[in-house]
């Protein structure tokens, strides 16, 4: 059974952690990222793939990650490593598997088949392992919609800006101009498919102001969250995704009014001078959810 | 006999030292205490100079003999050359059974270890011992006892005559031929001579050792000519590169930054955080980061620090220069910028260690502290801290001003991660009690903040402020769930060191280490961490 509630959970921040480094994977939850992404792919040296799997398995089965979602980036489908990666992390009850360099629906289905096999092998509940895909090429970005809809396990797609810009024959400029098209296309595809959309990392740790602006931009575009490479980025992301008190009060009114008016058979009405109907309901619910996650909501919804 | 922190102090040690068991931080408050009068070899003649050619000559003039107590300061920190230089000469003369009374000892003093082994040095009084000397004491090589005292406690011991210094050696960055000493300037600039003030005033003989002789009178003088018997000029009293580092780069260690953030968030939610508040902090990464965070809030809310105490490092000087802090009172400088700052900023003042922290005077600066931010090797569920003995049982740290400031400050905050390496630092019982839990109000860790249950007011003040408040037991349980409950260090029988409380009573003892013996029947500590 696929847990729809879990698929839609809050994922403002997804922190990348090198699966090869015990010091990183032992207690990253103290920084309170919504999701933790343990990497078995590029961060792990070719000679350390086995040890990384081994220590990740034991970390996942021993450590209580205290509410942070556990995601694992497996090795690419063009390697002989990814199937064993899947066995390892499914056996350890990983919550989400991230498919690197995904270009089409077929690749998602290949991973899905292996995941199902592993779930059966280790006696796990079928469907407990969710999937997400990293789009890292022009082709992948163009096929975003088919990737999003390739499996009911799919929670969303993430842009991998480094590889993608290489494919475009440009570089990361810090202005975001090179990512504009991909970002816009991906968010449209994800929303059309009813899944989430995550933005690429910001690699310049000395430019925190640039990072803040970048996150502000992607939030405005509709992205669900940002990939982080250092804990110091997490608070900034959460801060930007935290609704203002004004937003919260308005969302509260919208929800209460819609519930109230629905009972009375009224479809359209105004709140604080703005026209409101049922279309605003989910947005308002999301605002309250974000407010709760950020610890700023004191109301009773 | 059990003391106020539940430690059993052996009768033989009470008898041998004539000390009492610790009865609580405020036991002596308001009671009269008799100080001793120092002995002075008067100088009425007008021969002019107190210069003596060599250390050997000065030792002869001071009539050094077996069993004496020699004192030193540690303002030159890792760059100190004075103690080793003097002791090498003493050793050559074959003097035995000496007591070293130093404000602190560290790895820079490792060359004296053979003198411990051959009986030149048989007793040590210090605020703690780092490096090989600590190892030697823990291995039982010192024939007598090591007495570990806080900075304030050392002043008390000397002033009351409990510790009588026969000859004080004061490394002085600048001196004139008549014994006016200063710490600003010279080749081995250390900023202040605070720890030496009491030695100068109470020792029978006072010897200044300098590498920078300046014309008389060397003013302003932190230690004046009226206290100094002799002045010796040598090539080098310290290694400037090791006396003070450059300004420490603010840490990028996210765990430390997280703890710093928790600490600052706590501080600003207490009633003490208001215009004119006072503050002291150390030089650890988390301490410095919390000072920087705090400065941001101070600017935002237009709150100014009345005074800062220290142990000074650059971030505090920056506050002073910016006008966010009104006054700094300084007993030690940790980096080059603070040494520079005390010379250039008139609101940065020198104070003596006695003014700073002595519990037996009419009120030390620590009593006026609102906040002190400290670290600790271990903190237990009774909030007792251990800053001297490592979790392996070896003497490895120093009390310094820890017990003094903890006792004085209205809000004492200890920052420590719940684990250091694989060892839990929040534990059921510290290896050795060096600061009593009654003086520790708050413990800030990477997993949350614990408030001492006796501070109901602080609990109330931070309620509903979104801080990750936990009980100290919860923090310990988290640590133990990850590391397992560690087995206790196994000590030998012999007591090698005494941990003095500020007032001179015994808060704990340190025993000789012995090799760990595995108990065959006991299974290894089981991992209890559970997956949700």
PDB file of C-alpha atoms in Angstrom, chain A residues 219 242-253 284 287-288:
ATOM      1  CA  UNK A 219       9.456  29.477  -3.445  1.00  0.00           C
ATOM      2  CA  UNK A 242       7.632  29.970   7.080  1.00  0.00           C
ATOM      3  CA  UNK A 243       4.359  31.817   6.491  1.00  0.00           C
ATOM      4  CA  UNK A 244       4.040  35.298   7.953  1.00  0.00           C
ATOM      5  CA  UNK A 245       1.529  35.906  10.730  1.00  0.00           C
ATOM      6  CA  UNK A 246      -0.568  37.801   8.197  1.00  0.00           C
ATOM      7  CA  UNK A 247      -0.637  34.771   5.870  1.00  0.00           C
ATOM      8  CA  UNK A 248      -1.499  32.480   8.755  1.00  0.00           C
ATOM      9  CA  UNK A 249      -4.396  34.585  10.009  1.00  0.00           C
ATOM     10  CA  UNK A 250      -5.778  34.862   6.484  1.00  0.00           C
ATOM     11  CA  UNK A 251      -5.437  31.105   5.849  1.00  0.00           C
ATOM     12  CA  UNK A 252      -7.163  30.373   9.133  1.00  0.00           C
ATOM     13  CA  UNK A 253     -10.085  32.609   8.178  1.00  0.00           C
ATOM     14  CA  UNK A 284      -4.799  27.706   2.928  1.00  0.00           C
ATOM     15  CA  UNK A 287      -0.079  27.537   4.729  1.00  0.00           C
ATOM     16  CA  UNK A 288      -1.263  26.160   8.076  1.00  0.00           C
TER      17      UNK A 288
END
